[in-house]
Amino acid sequence: MINSISITNFQSHKESFIEFCNGLNIITGSSDSGKSGILRSFRWVYENRPSGDSIRNWSCKKEDIVFVKIELSEGNVYKERINGKTKYFLESKGGSQEFEAFKSDVPQEIIDIFNLSEFNIQTQHEPYFLLNDSPGEVAKKLNSLVGLDIIDTIFKKS
């Protein structure tokens, strides 16, 4: 579970901290208040997108650090960009690790600790989850969520 996110010098966020609760979290606010920036900062860590210096806060200097920390139940993930170099940091029960970011690749250890699927995050422009899908698609997604899709895989191989 994602407990909180700290954002420093990322797009419109000079310094922000958001704590999440169990269950569904909804971020609301007026236009240009930084809602999309929060989601982009999360994706910057989880998907390594967007890339380059488009993430940098408009008022910070080139040598200022861009930093996002995501606190999870299983550990903490940090990502920083300073002087054109991007690094990941992972703190978990197994200790601390540091990774350099290459191109659009995300270290497997970071992907593993998040343990997310395409169903975990929805943005304002996506269709409503499950409401626009056919009954067959709804069943397929729910089976995938609870791990019953293994049955379909087994029958396909038989």
Coordinates of C-alpha atoms in Angstrom, one line a residue:
M1 CA 0.0 0.0 0.0
I2 CA 1.2 3.5 -0.7
N3 CA 1.3 5.5 2.5
S4 CA 2.6 8.9 1.3
I5 CA 4.4 10.8 -1.4
S6 CA 6.9 13.7 -1.0
I7 CA 7.6 15.9 -4.0
T8 CA 10.4 18.4 -4.3
N9 CA 11.0 20.7 -7.4
F10 CA 8.7 18.5 -9.6
Q11 CA 6.7 20.7 -12.1
S12 CA 4.4 22.9 -10.1
H13 CA 5.4 21.4 -6.7
K14 CA 8.2 23.2 -5.0
E15 CA 7.7 21.1 -1.9
S16 CA 4.6 18.9 -1.3
F17 CA 3.7 16.0 1.0
I18 CA 0.5 13.9 0.7
E19 CA -0.5 11.2 3.1
F20 CA -2.9 8.5 1.8
C21 CA -5.5 6.5 3.7
N22 CA -6.5 2.9 3.3
G23 CA -8.8 2.2 0.3
L24 CA -9.7 4.7 -2.4
N25 CA -8.0 8.1 -2.5
I26 CA -9.2 10.9 -4.7
I27 CA -7.3 14.0 -5.5
T28 CA -9.4 17.1 -6.3
G29 CA -8.8 20.8 -6.7
S30 CA -9.2 23.7 -9.0
S31 CA -7.4 24.0 -12.4
D32 CA -3.6 24.5 -12.2
S33 CA -3.4 23.4 -8.6
G34 CA -1.0 20.5 -9.3
K35 CA -3.3 17.5 -9.4
S36 CA -1.8 16.1 -12.6
G37 CA 1.7 16.9 -11.3
I38 CA 1.1 14.5 -8.3
L39 CA 0.1 11.7 -10.7
R40 CA 3.1 12.5 -13.0
S41 CA 5.5 12.5 -10.1
F42 CA 4.3 9.0 -9.1
R43 CA 4.6 7.8 -12.7
W44 CA 8.1 9.4 -12.9
V45 CA 9.1 7.0 -10.2
Y46 CA 7.1 3.9 -11.2
E47 CA 7.3 4.2 -15.0
N48 CA 10.4 6.5 -15.4
R49 CA 8.2 8.8 -17.4
P50 CA 8.3 11.7 -18.3
S51 CA 12.0 11.9 -19.0
G52 CA 14.4 14.7 -19.3
D53 CA 14.2 18.1 -17.6
S54 CA 10.5 18.6 -18.4
I55 CA 9.8 17.4 -14.8
R56 CA 11.8 20.3 -13.2
N57 CA 9.9 23.0 -11.3
W58 CA 9.9 26.2 -13.3
S59 CA 11.4 28.3 -10.6
C60 CA 14.3 26.1 -9.5
K61 CA 17.8 26.2 -10.8
K62 CA 19.4 23.6 -13.0
E63 CA 21.6 22.4 -10.1
D64 CA 18.6 22.0 -7.7
I65 CA 17.5 18.5 -7.0
V66 CA 14.3 17.0 -8.3
F67 CA 13.2 14.5 -5.7
V68 CA 10.2 12.2 -5.2
K69 CA 9.9 9.8 -2.2
I70 CA 7.1 7.2 -2.1
E71 CA 6.5 5.5 1.3
L72 CA 5.1 2.0 0.9
S73 CA 4.1 -0.5 3.5
E74 CA 6.9 -2.7 2.2
G75 CA 9.6 0.0 2.1
N76 CA 10.5 3.4 0.7
V77 CA 11.4 4.3 -2.9
Y78 CA 13.2 7.5 -3.7
K79 CA 14.0 9.0 -7.1
E80 CA 16.2 12.0 -7.7
R81 CA 17.5 13.9 -10.6
I82 CA 20.4 16.3 -10.2
N83 CA 22.8 17.7 -12.8
G84 CA 21.4 15.5 -15.5
K85 CA 21.8 12.2 -13.6
T86 CA 18.8 10.2 -12.3
K87 CA 19.0 7.6 -9.5
Y88 CA 16.7 5.4 -7.7
F89 CA 17.0 4.4 -4.0
L90 CA 15.2 1.5 -2.3
E91 CA 14.9 1.0 1.4
S92 CA 13.2 -2.2 2.5
K93 CA 13.6 -5.0 5.1
G94 CA 16.4 -6.3 3.0
G95 CA 18.4 -3.1 3.4
S96 CA 19.2 -0.1 1.2
Q97 CA 20.0 -0.2 -2.5
E98 CA 20.9 2.4 -5.1
F99 CA 20.3 2.2 -8.9
E100 CA 21.1 4.4 -11.8
A101 CA 18.3 5.0 -14.2
F102 CA 19.1 4.2 -17.9
K103 CA 16.9 5.5 -20.6
S104 CA 13.3 4.4 -19.8
D105 CA 14.1 1.3 -17.8
V106 CA 13.0 0.9 -14.2
P107 CA 15.0 -1.4 -12.0
Q108 CA 13.1 -4.7 -11.4
E109 CA 13.4 -4.3 -7.7
I110 CA 11.4 -1.0 -7.9
I111 CA 8.7 -2.6 -10.0
D112 CA 8.5 -5.6 -7.6
I113 CA 8.1 -3.5 -4.5
F114 CA 5.2 -1.5 -6.0
N115 CA 3.4 -4.6 -7.1
L116 CA 0.9 -2.6 -9.2
S117 CA -1.2 -3.4 -12.2
E118 CA -3.0 -1.3 -14.7
F119 CA -6.1 -1.2 -12.5
N120 CA -4.5 0.6 -9.6
I121 CA -4.4 4.1 -11.0
Q122 CA -7.0 6.0 -13.0
T123 CA -6.9 9.5 -14.3
Q124 CA -9.6 11.9 -15.2
H125 CA -9.6 11.2 -18.9
E126 CA -9.8 7.4 -18.7
P127 CA -13.2 5.7 -19.0
Y128 CA -14.8 4.7 -15.8
F129 CA -13.3 1.4 -14.4
L130 CA -15.5 -1.5 -15.4
L131 CA -18.6 0.6 -16.3
N132 CA -17.7 0.9 -20.0
D133 CA -16.7 -2.7 -20.4
S134 CA -18.7 -5.7 -21.7
P135 CA -19.6 -8.3 -19.1
G136 CA -16.9 -10.6 -20.5
E137 CA -14.3 -7.9 -20.1
V138 CA -15.4 -7.2 -16.6
A139 CA -15.2 -10.9 -15.7
K140 CA -11.7 -11.1 -17.3
K141 CA -10.4 -8.0 -15.3
L142 CA -11.9 -9.3 -12.0
N143 CA -10.4 -12.7 -12.5
S144 CA -7.0 -11.1 -13.1
L145 CA -7.4 -9.0 -10.0
V146 CA -8.0 -12.0 -7.7
G147 CA -5.7 -14.4 -9.5
L148 CA -8.3 -16.6 -11.1
D149 CA -6.9 -15.9 -14.6
I150 CA -4.6 -18.9 -14.0
I151 CA -7.6 -21.2 -14.8
D152 CA -7.9 -19.7 -18.3
T153 CA -4.2 -20.0 -18.9
I154 CA -4.3 -23.7 -17.9
F155 CA -7.2 -24.5 -20.1
K156 CA -5.6 -22.7 -23.1
K157 CA -2.5 -24.9 -22.8
S158 CA -4.6 -28.1 -22.6

